[in-house]
């Protein structure tokens, strides 16, 4: 089996690891590398010459074929969240200029010549545009090159001793870095068999029989609450947690139930994964390990302080926010380091990093999803009955943080406002609780005093 163009991200598709009928399993459907390549080539032929293309990125073989097809064609893929409402979907399509495609996995283009007009993504070429929230405004498109993806996956393969011997299991969404880059392209680069469980339920993880498992902390805490499911993972080689902080009690429960100490890694859409624990290395709960090969980090701390903003450089960084040079420039320090906005500390003895929190109260992580408070506030203010809105993330045992909206409104229920956000923006961005207040407390500048709201809430 040979492929066209630069498929450096997709080593498995070059035939290096052989092929098998069930090389890839997604939500109960299986495919060989050859099947995948045929479907991806059909996508590549369809999108050749486009500026970018989008599809609704369900957990399916179709989404896998779209991601691979984009790389074959050298055309960036914009995965649309399947639960996105019309406002969010329209924003992503308008902002990216992507052409919407339908993918039929049964339609294969199996010739050996390159589909007409396709070039293959070179290392400098944009491969993915992933939309992610800032503290204010609508989500921005994060442009990731094929070279950055390859550099990150190789660094992770080294850190986790991840190889074609592995069976990777996860059930994460395929429109973010965790599920799509690590969870799909990672399997195609290392040659490990992939089992995507459709949903990341404890039962599905337990039944999958993998050697390597990925999850966000919410997934791990749900598994830890089901001892039988957790025990079924004891034959695995490595459990990896990321996208948000893994609570220490969950770490200890997993260790007790599986005999494995889960490895944590840290990353962002803009930087990919940059810091991680190592397979076979010492792992301490509450820490995210050391920088991956090629990554340099520093802590921008006040004199005498040990914690400060984590800043970094390396080959895995994004190529910028699509069409927003000012926002891109603002994400870097004057001397060219990327500002993560995360507050961290580094153990001087062994360089192990600990993420202490976020610099901004307006950046929320719920179930591993990054959600900007401003985006939810704007969505709520679009409702005719709402005159003021302030959104916070409060600690939540299941989700890490859950979205709570404080609103000034009359003649509407909390459930109606939740549904309004779920329907317009996306289901996973909906407030889990709406509190009606007579006024949002503000400072002299008119800025909502969110610390006060959190105190009122009792969080
Ligand atoms: C509830 N539902 C509603 C409403 N309320 N639908 C419409 N309107 C409503 N008002 C329905 C949903 O449709 C869905 O139905 C069901 O409720 C449950 O949805 P949800 O509440 O979203 O599920 P959950 O249980 O809260 O989800 C937990 C989760 C999820 C599975 C852990 O949060 C998740 O997949 N997280 C992963 C996020 C992730 O991958 N982040 C990576 C970012 P139905 O069941 O019928 O569909 S990348 C990143 O961070 C980097 C780089 C890194 O470091 O990894
Ligand atoms: P996203 O761009 O959706 O990938 O979100 C990136 C953010 O997730 C980071 O800026 C961190 O705040 C958070 N994050 C990712 N991994 C971890 C981790 N292991 N521990 C704590 N926070 C994390």
Short mmCIF file of C-alpha atoms and ligand atoms in Angstrom, two decimals:
data_model
loop_
_atom_site.label_atom_id
_atom_site.label_comp_id
_atom_site.label_asym_id
_atom_site.label_seq_id
_atom_site.Cartn_x
_atom_site.Cartn_y
_atom_site.Cartn_z
CA UNK A 1 0.00 0.00 0.00
CA UNK A 2 1.44 3.37 -0.92
CA UNK A 3 0.16 6.85 -0.31
CA UNK A 4 0.63 10.10 -2.11
CA UNK A 5 1.85 13.45 -0.88
CA UNK A 6 3.49 14.00 2.45
CA UNK A 7 1.81 11.64 4.87
CA UNK A 8 4.46 12.09 7.53
CA UNK A 9 1.78 12.44 10.19
CA UNK A 10 0.24 9.14 9.16
CA UNK A 11 3.03 6.60 9.27
CA UNK A 12 0.62 3.71 9.75
CA UNK A 13 -0.98 4.42 6.37
CA UNK A 14 2.33 3.95 4.60
CA UNK A 15 2.04 0.25 5.29
CA UNK A 16 4.92 0.31 7.74
CA UNK A 17 2.98 -1.61 10.39
CA UNK A 18 1.07 -3.93 8.06
CA UNK A 19 -2.70 -3.90 8.10
CA UNK A 20 -5.57 -5.68 9.80
CA UNK A 21 -9.35 -5.68 9.38
CA UNK A 22 -9.89 -3.98 12.73
CA UNK A 23 -6.99 -1.50 12.73
CA UNK A 24 -9.50 1.22 13.57
CA UNK A 25 -12.72 0.81 15.48
CA UNK A 26 -15.00 3.78 16.08
CA UNK A 27 -18.34 3.50 17.87
CA UNK A 28 -18.64 -0.19 17.00
CA UNK A 29 -17.62 -0.01 13.30
CA UNK A 30 -14.23 -1.33 12.21
CA UNK A 31 -11.98 -0.52 9.27
CA UNK A 32 -8.56 -1.50 7.96
CA UNK A 33 -5.94 1.09 7.08
CA UNK A 34 -6.66 0.33 3.43
CA UNK A 35 -10.39 1.04 3.92
CA UNK A 36 -9.52 4.28 5.69
CA UNK A 37 -7.08 5.33 3.01
CA UNK A 38 -9.66 4.68 0.29
CA UNK A 39 -12.30 6.77 2.05
CA UNK A 40 -9.77 9.50 2.86
CA UNK A 41 -8.64 9.64 -0.77
CA UNK A 42 -12.24 10.19 -1.82
CA UNK A 43 -12.45 13.10 0.67
CA UNK A 44 -9.12 14.47 -0.60
CA UNK A 45 -10.40 14.46 -4.19
CA UNK A 46 -13.58 16.28 -3.11
CA UNK A 47 -11.84 19.03 -1.18
CA UNK A 48 -8.80 19.56 -3.44
CA UNK A 49 -8.23 23.26 -4.00
CA UNK A 50 -10.57 24.44 -1.21
CA UNK A 51 -9.34 26.99 1.33
CA UNK A 52 -10.57 24.76 4.15
CA UNK A 53 -13.33 22.19 4.62
CA UNK A 54 -15.65 21.39 7.48
CA UNK A 55 -17.81 18.50 8.55
CA UNK A 56 -19.86 17.68 11.62
CA UNK A 57 -17.29 15.78 13.62
CA UNK A 58 -19.33 13.00 15.17
CA UNK A 59 -17.50 10.11 16.81
CA UNK A 60 -17.38 8.13 13.56
CA UNK A 61 -15.16 6.62 10.87
CA UNK A 62 -16.34 9.50 8.66
CA UNK A 63 -14.60 12.04 10.90
CA UNK A 64 -11.41 9.96 10.85
CA UNK A 65 -11.58 9.83 7.04
CA UNK A 66 -12.09 13.60 6.89
CA UNK A 67 -9.04 14.31 9.07
CA UNK A 68 -6.88 11.99 6.99
CA UNK A 69 -8.37 13.25 3.71
CA UNK A 70 -7.46 16.81 4.63
CA UNK A 71 -3.85 15.81 5.24
CA UNK A 72 -3.70 13.94 1.93
CA UNK A 73 -5.12 16.95 0.07
CA UNK A 74 -3.11 19.55 1.97
CA UNK A 75 -6.40 21.32 2.83
CA UNK A 76 -7.10 22.22 6.48
CA UNK A 77 -9.94 20.36 8.19
CA UNK A 78 -12.32 22.29 10.44
CA UNK A 79 -14.23 19.82 12.65
CA UNK A 80 -17.66 21.14 13.68
CA UNK A 81 -18.87 20.15 17.16
CA UNK A 82 -21.90 17.89 16.58
CA UNK A 83 -23.78 19.52 19.46
CA UNK A 84 -23.16 23.05 18.14
CA UNK A 85 -26.24 25.18 17.66
CA UNK A 86 -26.79 27.43 14.62
CA UNK A 87 -24.98 30.47 16.07
CA UNK A 88 -21.77 28.60 16.87
CA UNK A 89 -21.84 26.60 13.63
CA UNK A 90 -22.41 29.74 11.56
CA UNK A 91 -19.57 31.55 13.33
CA UNK A 92 -17.11 28.73 12.65
CA UNK A 93 -18.11 28.44 8.99
CA UNK A 94 -18.06 32.19 8.36
CA UNK A 95 -14.80 32.73 10.21
CA UNK A 96 -12.94 29.85 8.55
CA UNK A 97 -14.44 30.16 5.08
CA UNK A 98 -14.61 26.36 5.11
CA UNK A 99 -16.67 24.47 2.58
CA UNK A 100 -19.00 21.92 4.22
CA UNK A 101 -18.58 18.35 2.99
CA UNK A 102 -20.50 15.14 3.56
CA UNK A 103 -18.35 12.06 4.02
CA UNK A 104 -19.55 8.60 3.10
CA UNK A 105 -17.09 6.01 4.44
CA UNK A 106 -18.36 3.44 1.93
CA UNK A 107 -17.26 5.61 -0.99
CA UNK A 108 -13.63 4.67 -1.66
CA UNK A 109 -11.07 6.03 -4.09
CA UNK A 110 -8.63 3.18 -4.25
CA UNK A 111 -6.31 4.05 -7.15
CA UNK A 112 -2.62 4.38 -6.42
CA UNK A 113 -2.09 7.73 -8.15
CA UNK A 114 -2.70 10.92 -6.18
CA UNK A 115 -6.24 12.24 -6.57
CA UNK A 116 -6.15 15.07 -9.14
CA UNK A 117 -5.17 18.42 -7.66
CA UNK A 118 -4.06 17.10 -4.28
CA UNK A 119 -0.69 18.06 -2.87
CA UNK A 120 -0.38 16.53 0.60
CA UNK A 121 0.21 18.65 3.68
CA UNK A 122 3.87 19.62 4.06
CA UNK A 123 5.23 20.35 7.54
CA UNK A 124 4.51 24.09 7.27
CA UNK A 125 0.99 23.63 5.89
CA UNK A 126 -2.09 24.14 8.07
CA UNK A 127 -3.68 20.75 8.72
CA UNK A 128 -6.38 21.55 11.26
CA UNK A 129 -8.27 24.63 12.38
CA UNK A 130 -9.76 24.00 15.83
CA UNK A 131 -12.13 26.53 17.38
CA UNK A 132 -11.55 27.33 21.00
CA UNK A 133 -12.76 29.94 23.47
CA UNK A 134 -10.90 32.91 24.87
CA UNK A 135 -12.02 34.82 27.95
CA UNK A 136 -14.21 37.13 25.85
CA UNK A 137 -15.91 37.02 22.47
CA UNK A 138 -16.56 34.19 20.08
CA UNK A 139 -14.21 31.20 19.70
CA UNK A 140 -11.07 31.72 17.62
CA UNK A 141 -9.68 29.34 15.00
CA UNK A 142 -6.38 27.82 16.12
CA UNK A 143 -4.29 26.90 13.07
CA UNK A 144 -2.17 23.79 13.55
CA UNK A 145 0.41 22.72 10.98
CA UNK A 146 1.16 19.14 9.98
CA UNK A 147 4.69 19.64 11.30
CA UNK A 148 3.46 20.69 14.75
CA UNK A 149 1.16 17.66 14.91
CA UNK A 150 3.98 15.30 13.93
CA UNK A 151 6.42 16.86 16.42
CA UNK A 152 3.91 16.52 19.25
CA UNK A 153 2.91 12.96 18.47
CA UNK A 154 6.55 11.86 18.27
CA UNK A 155 7.35 13.53 21.57
CA UNK A 156 4.35 11.81 23.18
CA UNK A 157 5.27 8.44 21.66
CA UNK A 158 8.68 8.80 23.26
CA UNK A 159 7.28 9.90 26.64
CA UNK A 160 4.70 7.13 26.82
CA UNK A 161 6.67 4.41 24.98
CA UNK A 162 3.67 4.40 22.66
CA UNK A 163 4.06 2.01 19.73
CA UNK A 164 2.37 -0.26 17.21
CA UNK A 165 2.21 -2.87 19.99
CA UNK A 166 -0.42 -0.76 21.77
CA UNK A 167 -4.18 -0.76 21.53
CA UNK A 168 -5.31 2.78 22.28
CA UNK A 169 -8.77 3.16 23.84
CA UNK A 170 -10.76 6.35 24.39
CA UNK A 171 -14.19 7.81 23.72
CA UNK A 172 -13.42 11.52 23.52
CA UNK A 173 -14.99 14.03 21.14
CA UNK A 174 -13.30 14.34 17.74
CA UNK A 175 -13.32 18.13 17.44
CA UNK A 176 -10.57 18.91 19.95
CA UNK A 177 -6.88 18.14 20.34
CA UNK A 178 -7.33 15.40 22.92
CA UNK A 179 -9.67 13.14 20.93
CA UNK A 180 -8.69 14.07 17.37
CA UNK A 181 -4.95 14.77 17.45
CA UNK A 182 -3.80 12.42 20.22
CA UNK A 183 -6.67 9.98 19.97
CA UNK A 184 -6.88 9.54 16.18
CA UNK A 185 -3.78 10.94 14.46
CA UNK A 186 -1.65 9.57 17.32
CA UNK A 187 -2.85 6.06 16.59
CA UNK A 188 -2.20 6.56 12.87
CA UNK A 189 1.32 7.82 13.51
CA UNK A 190 2.37 5.16 16.01
CA UNK A 191 0.52 2.31 14.29
CA UNK A 192 -1.31 1.39 17.47
CA UNK A 193 -4.75 -0.14 17.01
CA UNK A 194 -7.49 2.34 17.88
CA UNK A 195 -10.70 1.56 19.73
CA UNK A 196 -12.89 4.65 20.01
CA UNK A 197 -15.77 3.71 22.29
CA UNK A 198 -18.24 6.26 20.91
CA UNK A 199 -18.94 7.54 24.42
CA UNK A 200 -16.34 7.61 27.21
CA UNK A 201 -18.40 5.48 29.62
CA UNK A 202 -16.81 3.31 32.32
CA UNK A 203 -18.51 0.22 30.86
CA UNK A 204 -17.16 0.87 27.36
CA UNK A 205 -13.62 1.48 28.62
CA UNK A 206 -13.80 -1.70 30.70
CA UNK A 207 -14.94 -3.80 27.74
CA UNK A 208 -12.33 -2.52 25.28
CA UNK A 209 -9.27 -4.45 26.49
CA UNK A 210 -6.69 -1.81 25.58
CA UNK A 211 -3.10 -1.28 26.66
CA UNK A 212 -3.23 2.54 26.60
CA UNK A 213 -6.22 4.61 27.74
CA UNK A 214 -6.90 8.35 27.37
CA UNK A 215 -9.46 10.30 29.39
CA UNK A 216 -10.33 13.69 30.80
CA UNK A 217 -10.58 13.82 34.61
CA UNK A 218 -14.40 13.56 34.49
CA UNK A 219 -14.05 10.26 32.64
CA UNK A 220 -11.50 8.98 35.18
CA UNK A 221 -13.58 10.02 38.18
CA UNK A 222 -16.63 8.26 36.72
CA UNK A 223 -14.52 5.11 36.20
CA UNK A 224 -13.16 5.36 39.74
CA UNK A 225 -16.73 5.38 41.03
CA UNK A 226 -17.38 2.03 39.34
CA UNK A 227 -14.90 -0.40 40.89
CA UNK A 228 -15.72 -3.28 38.54
CA UNK A 229 -15.08 -1.13 35.47
CA UNK A 230 -11.88 0.25 36.98
CA UNK A 231 -10.63 -3.25 37.86
CA UNK A 232 -11.07 -4.27 34.22
CA UNK A 233 -8.35 -1.76 33.28
CA UNK A 234 -5.74 -3.44 35.47
CA UNK A 235 -4.30 -5.28 32.45
CA UNK A 236 -3.48 -2.00 30.72
CA UNK A 237 0.03 -0.61 30.41
CA UNK A 238 -0.72 3.10 30.83
CA UNK A 239 -3.66 5.32 31.83
CA UNK A 240 -3.27 8.94 30.73
CA UNK A 241 -5.27 11.89 32.04
CA UNK A 242 -5.35 15.40 30.62
CA UNK A 243 -7.32 18.50 29.54
CA UNK A 244 -7.88 19.52 33.17
CA UNK A 245 -6.44 18.77 36.59
CA UNK A 246 -6.88 15.19 37.84
CA UNK A 247 -8.00 15.41 41.48
CA UNK A 248 -5.61 13.60 43.83
CA UNK A 249 -8.40 11.43 45.34
CA UNK A 250 -9.26 10.17 41.84
CA UNK A 251 -5.58 9.38 41.25
CA UNK A 252 -5.47 7.35 44.46
CA UNK A 253 -8.76 5.54 43.74
CA UNK A 254 -7.53 4.58 40.28
CA UNK A 255 -4.24 3.33 41.71
CA UNK A 256 -6.06 1.26 44.33
CA UNK A 257 -8.55 -0.22 41.82
CA UNK A 258 -6.26 -0.78 38.81
CA UNK A 259 -2.79 -1.07 40.34
CA UNK A 260 -1.68 1.66 37.90
CA UNK A 261 -0.57 5.20 38.71
CA UNK A 262 -2.19 7.38 36.02
CA UNK A 263 0.13 9.66 34.08
CA UNK A 264 -0.96 13.29 33.71
CA UNK A 265 -0.03 15.51 30.83
CA UNK A 266 -0.64 19.18 30.20
CA UNK A 267 -1.40 21.05 27.00
CA UNK A 268 -3.49 23.59 25.15
CA UNK A 269 -5.10 23.75 21.74
CA UNK A 270 -2.56 26.46 20.80
CA UNK A 271 0.52 24.54 21.96
CA UNK A 272 -0.56 20.90 21.74
CA UNK A 273 0.71 18.73 24.59
CA UNK A 274 3.90 20.19 26.04
CA UNK A 275 4.49 18.68 29.50
CA UNK A 276 3.92 15.11 30.60
CA UNK A 277 4.72 12.35 33.02
CA UNK A 278 6.68 9.44 31.56
CA UNK A 279 5.78 5.77 31.18
CA UNK A 280 7.95 3.93 33.69
CA UNK A 281 8.87 7.21 35.38
CA UNK A 282 8.01 8.45 38.84
CA UNK A 283 4.48 9.91 38.92
CA UNK A 284 3.16 12.09 41.74
CA UNK A 285 -0.53 13.03 42.06
CA UNK A 286 -1.19 16.70 41.32
CA UNK A 287 1.78 17.05 38.95
CA UNK A 288 1.98 17.00 35.14
CA UNK A 289 5.58 15.88 34.65
CA UNK A 290 8.36 17.53 32.70
CA UNK A 291 8.56 19.23 29.27
CA UNK A 292 8.43 16.96 26.24
CA UNK A 293 11.42 16.71 23.89
CA UNK A 294 11.82 19.99 22.00
CA UNK A 295 9.76 22.06 24.48
CA UNK A 296 11.25 24.72 26.76
CA UNK A 297 9.22 26.19 29.62
CA UNK A 298 9.70 29.01 32.08
CA UNK A 299 7.70 30.49 34.94
CA UNK A 300 7.12 34.24 34.79
CA UNK A 301 7.06 34.84 38.55
CA UNK A 302 7.35 38.03 40.54
CA UNK A 303 10.75 38.30 42.28
CA UNK A 304 10.80 35.96 45.26
CA UNK A 305 7.65 34.07 44.17
CA UNK A 306 7.72 30.45 43.08
CA UNK A 307 4.53 30.40 41.10
CA UNK A 308 3.68 32.45 38.03
CA UNK A 309 2.46 32.20 34.46
CA UNK A 310 3.75 29.20 32.54
CA UNK A 311 5.33 30.29 29.25
CA UNK A 312 6.80 28.05 26.59
CA UNK A 313 8.39 27.64 23.17
CA UNK A 314 8.85 24.68 20.86
CA UNK A 315 7.98 23.02 17.56
CA UNK A 316 4.44 22.08 18.59
CA UNK A 317 3.10 25.64 18.76
CA UNK A 318 0.23 26.82 16.56
CA UNK A 319 0.65 28.94 13.44
CA UNK A 320 -1.67 31.65 14.85
CA UNK A 321 -5.34 32.46 15.34
CA UNK A 322 -6.98 32.37 11.92
CA UNK A 323 -7.30 35.89 10.54
CA UNK A 324 -6.41 37.51 13.89
CA UNK A 325 -2.79 38.68 13.80
CA UNK A 326 -3.32 40.98 16.79
CA UNK A 327 -4.70 38.21 18.98
CA UNK A 328 -1.82 36.00 17.85
CA UNK A 329 0.78 38.63 18.70
CA UNK A 330 -0.92 39.20 22.06
CA UNK A 331 -0.48 35.55 22.95
CA UNK A 332 3.31 35.93 22.99
CA UNK A 333 5.74 37.81 25.21
CA UNK A 334 8.04 40.39 23.64
CA UNK A 335 10.83 37.83 23.58
CA UNK A 336 8.69 35.28 21.76
CA UNK A 337 7.44 32.90 24.44
CA UNK A 338 3.82 31.70 24.34
CA UNK A 339 1.77 32.87 27.32
CA UNK A 340 -0.38 29.96 28.46
CA UNK A 341 -2.46 31.91 30.97
CA UNK A 342 -1.97 29.00 33.37
CA UNK A 343 -0.31 29.52 36.73
CA UNK A 344 2.30 26.88 37.49
CA UNK A 345 5.20 25.92 39.72
CA UNK A 346 8.28 23.84 38.90
CA UNK A 347 9.98 21.61 41.45
CA UNK A 348 13.61 22.79 41.48
CA UNK A 349 14.80 19.29 42.39
CA UNK A 350 13.47 17.40 39.38
CA UNK A 351 11.79 19.95 37.07
CA UNK A 352 8.36 18.41 37.60
CA UNK A 353 5.58 20.89 36.78
CA UNK A 354 2.45 21.54 38.81
CA UNK A 355 -0.49 23.52 37.37
CA UNK A 356 -1.85 25.70 40.16
CA UNK A 357 -4.72 27.41 38.32
CA UNK A 358 -5.75 29.83 35.60
CA UNK A 359 -4.74 33.47 35.53
CA UNK A 360 -8.25 34.49 34.45
CA UNK A 361 -11.48 33.74 36.30
CA UNK A 362 -13.20 34.00 32.89
CA UNK A 363 -11.66 30.82 31.51
CA UNK A 364 -13.68 27.82 32.65
CA UNK A 365 -12.86 24.12 32.26
CA UNK A 366 -15.93 21.91 32.54
CA UNK A 367 -15.71 18.20 31.76
CA UNK A 368 -12.39 19.01 30.04
CA UNK A 369 -14.05 21.53 27.70
CA UNK A 370 -12.59 25.04 27.65
CA UNK A 371 -15.38 27.59 27.88
CA UNK A 372 -15.02 31.38 27.95
CA UNK A 373 -17.32 33.15 30.38
CA UNK A 374 -17.75 36.04 27.92
CA UNK A 375 -19.06 33.76 25.21
CA UNK A 376 -21.80 32.40 27.50
CA UNK A 377 -22.63 35.88 28.81
CA UNK A 378 -23.08 37.15 25.23
CA UNK A 379 -25.30 34.17 24.42
CA UNK A 380 -27.47 34.87 27.48
CA UNK A 381 -27.68 38.59 26.63
CA UNK A 382 -29.03 37.61 23.21
CA UNK A 383 -32.17 36.40 25.01
CA UNK A 384 -34.78 39.21 24.93
CA UNK A 385 -35.69 38.74 28.63
CA UNK A 386 -32.11 38.99 29.94
CA UNK A 387 -30.68 42.40 30.82
CA UNK A 388 -27.48 41.42 32.67
CA UNK A 389 -25.43 38.22 32.85
CA UNK A 390 -22.26 37.14 34.64
CA UNK A 391 -20.93 33.60 34.28
CA UNK A 392 -18.57 31.78 36.62
CA UNK A 393 -17.12 28.30 36.97
CA UNK A 394 -17.73 26.77 40.39
CA UNK A 395 -15.93 23.66 41.71
CA UNK A 396 -17.76 20.46 40.77
CA UNK A 397 -16.88 16.93 41.86
CA UNK A 398 -17.85 15.43 38.48
CA UNK A 399 -17.00 18.15 35.94
CA UNK A 400 -14.09 19.88 37.70
CA UNK A 401 -15.95 23.15 37.25
CA UNK A 402 -19.58 23.67 36.33
CA UNK A 403 -20.98 26.74 34.65
CA UNK A 404 -23.20 28.90 36.83
CA UNK A 405 -24.92 31.92 35.29
CA UNK A 406 -26.04 34.89 37.39
CA UNK A 407 -28.67 36.78 35.42
CA UNK A 408 -30.96 39.75 35.75
CA UNK A 409 -34.12 38.73 33.89
CA UNK A 410 -37.87 38.60 34.19
CA UNK A 411 -40.48 36.33 32.65
CA UNK A 412 -38.13 33.46 31.84
CA UNK A 413 -37.10 30.32 33.75
CA UNK A 414 -33.60 29.02 34.38
CA UNK A 415 -34.35 25.91 32.33
CA UNK A 416 -35.42 28.08 29.41
CA UNK A 417 -32.14 30.00 29.54
CA UNK A 418 -30.12 26.80 29.77
CA UNK A 419 -31.94 25.45 26.71
CA UNK A 420 -31.40 28.76 24.93
CA UNK A 421 -27.61 28.52 25.35
CA UNK A 422 -27.58 24.78 24.54
CA UNK A 423 -29.59 25.35 21.35
CA UNK A 424 -27.70 28.41 20.05
CA UNK A 425 -24.14 27.80 21.18
CA UNK A 426 -23.64 24.17 22.05
CA UNK A 427 -24.99 21.67 24.52
CA UNK A 428 -21.70 21.27 26.40
CA UNK A 429 -21.51 25.04 26.98
CA UNK A 430 -24.89 25.29 28.69
CA UNK A 431 -25.05 26.64 32.26
CA UNK A 432 -25.75 23.82 34.67
CA UNK A 433 -27.42 26.30 36.98
CA UNK A 434 -29.01 29.74 36.54
CA UNK A 435 -29.36 32.10 39.50
CA UNK A 436 -31.61 35.13 39.27
CA UNK A 437 -30.20 38.23 40.99
CA UNK A 438 -31.57 41.78 41.30
CA UNK A 439 -28.31 43.20 39.89
CA UNK A 440 -24.83 41.98 38.97
CA UNK A 441 -22.33 43.56 41.39
CA UNK A 442 -19.87 45.73 39.46
CA UNK A 443 -16.75 47.72 40.25
CA UNK A 444 -16.26 51.42 39.43
CA UNK A 445 -15.26 50.46 35.87
CA UNK A 446 -18.54 48.58 35.41
CA UNK A 447 -16.81 45.19 35.39
CA UNK A 448 -18.74 42.32 37.05
CA UNK A 449 -17.21 41.45 40.42
CA UNK A 450 -17.08 37.72 39.98
CA UNK A 451 -15.18 36.97 43.18
CA UNK A 452 -18.12 38.52 45.01
CA UNK A 453 -20.55 36.35 43.05
CA UNK A 454 -18.54 33.25 43.96
CA UNK A 455 -18.65 34.29 47.61
CA UNK A 456 -22.41 34.79 47.37
CA UNK A 457 -22.63 31.38 45.83
CA UNK A 458 -20.64 29.90 48.66
CA UNK A 459 -17.97 28.46 46.39
C1 LIG B 1 -28.73 17.98 28.63
N1 LIG B 1 -28.68 17.58 27.35
C2 LIG B 1 -29.22 18.56 26.63
C3 LIG B 1 -29.59 19.61 27.51
N2 LIG B 1 -29.27 19.20 28.73
N3 LIG B 1 -29.42 18.69 25.33
C4 LIG B 1 -29.99 19.82 24.88
N4 LIG B 1 -30.36 20.83 25.67
C5 LIG B 1 -30.20 20.78 26.98
N5 LIG B 1 -30.56 21.78 27.75
C6 LIG B 1 -28.17 16.29 26.90
C7 LIG B 1 -27.10 16.21 25.88
O1 LIG B 1 -27.60 16.38 24.58
C8 LIG B 1 -26.62 14.79 26.04
O2 LIG B 1 -27.56 13.92 25.46
C9 LIG B 1 -26.70 14.63 27.53
O3 LIG B 1 -27.51 15.70 28.00
C10 LIG B 1 -25.39 14.66 28.27
O4 LIG B 1 -24.57 15.64 27.72
P1 LIG B 1 -23.47 16.33 28.58
O5 LIG B 1 -24.11 16.99 29.73
O6 LIG B 1 -22.61 17.11 27.70
O7 LIG B 1 -22.64 15.08 29.10
P2 LIG B 1 -21.72 15.02 30.32
O8 LIG B 1 -22.05 13.77 31.02
O9 LIG B 1 -21.73 16.25 31.13
O10 LIG B 1 -20.30 14.91 29.60
C11 LIG B 1 -19.15 14.55 30.29
C12 LIG B 1 -18.04 14.20 29.33
C13 LIG B 1 -17.85 15.38 28.38
C14 LIG B 1 -18.42 12.97 28.57
C15 LIG B 1 -16.79 13.95 30.12
O11 LIG B 1 -17.72 16.56 29.15
C16 LIG B 1 -16.69 15.21 27.44
O12 LIG B 1 -16.76 14.47 26.47
N6 LIG B 1 -15.56 15.90 27.69
C17 LIG B 1 -14.35 15.86 26.90
C18 LIG B 1 -13.89 17.24 26.54
C19 LIG B 1 -12.60 17.20 25.75
O13 LIG B 1 -12.33 16.32 24.97
N7 LIG B 1 -11.73 18.20 25.98
C20 LIG B 1 -10.46 18.27 25.34
C21 LIG B 1 -10.15 19.67 24.92
P3 LIG B 1 -27.17 12.60 24.69
O14 LIG B 1 -26.56 11.74 25.78
O15 LIG B 1 -28.42 12.07 24.15
O16 LIG B 1 -26.17 13.04 23.67
S1 LIG B 1 -8.50 19.66 24.11
C22 LIG B 1 -7.50 20.04 25.41
O17 LIG B 1 -7.95 20.34 26.48
C23 LIG B 1 -6.03 19.88 25.36
C24 LIG B 1 -5.17 20.26 24.32
C25 LIG B 1 -5.65 18.88 26.33
O18 LIG B 1 -4.88 19.17 27.26
O19 LIG B 1 -6.20 17.79 26.13
P1 LIG B 2 -7.81 23.54 25.61
O1 LIG B 2 -7.27 24.61 24.76
O2 LIG B 2 -9.23 23.25 25.50
O3 LIG B 2 -7.01 22.40 25.30
O4 LIG B 2 -7.55 23.90 27.12
C1 LIG B 2 -6.27 24.14 27.59
C2 LIG B 2 -6.28 24.34 29.06
O5 LIG B 2 -6.62 23.12 29.72
C3 LIG B 2 -4.95 24.71 29.64
O6 LIG B 2 -4.67 26.08 29.45
C4 LIG B 2 -5.12 24.32 31.09
O7 LIG B 2 -5.80 25.34 31.79
C5 LIG B 2 -6.01 23.10 31.00
N1 LIG B 2 -5.28 21.83 31.17
C6 LIG B 2 -4.93 20.95 30.22
N2 LIG B 2 -4.30 19.88 30.77
C7 LIG B 2 -4.25 20.09 32.10
C8 LIG B 2 -3.74 19.36 33.23
N3 LIG B 2 -3.17 18.16 33.09
N4 LIG B 2 -3.87 19.92 34.45
C9 LIG B 2 -4.46 21.12 34.61
N5 LIG B 2 -4.97 21.84 33.60
C10 LIG B 2 -4.87 21.34 32.35
#
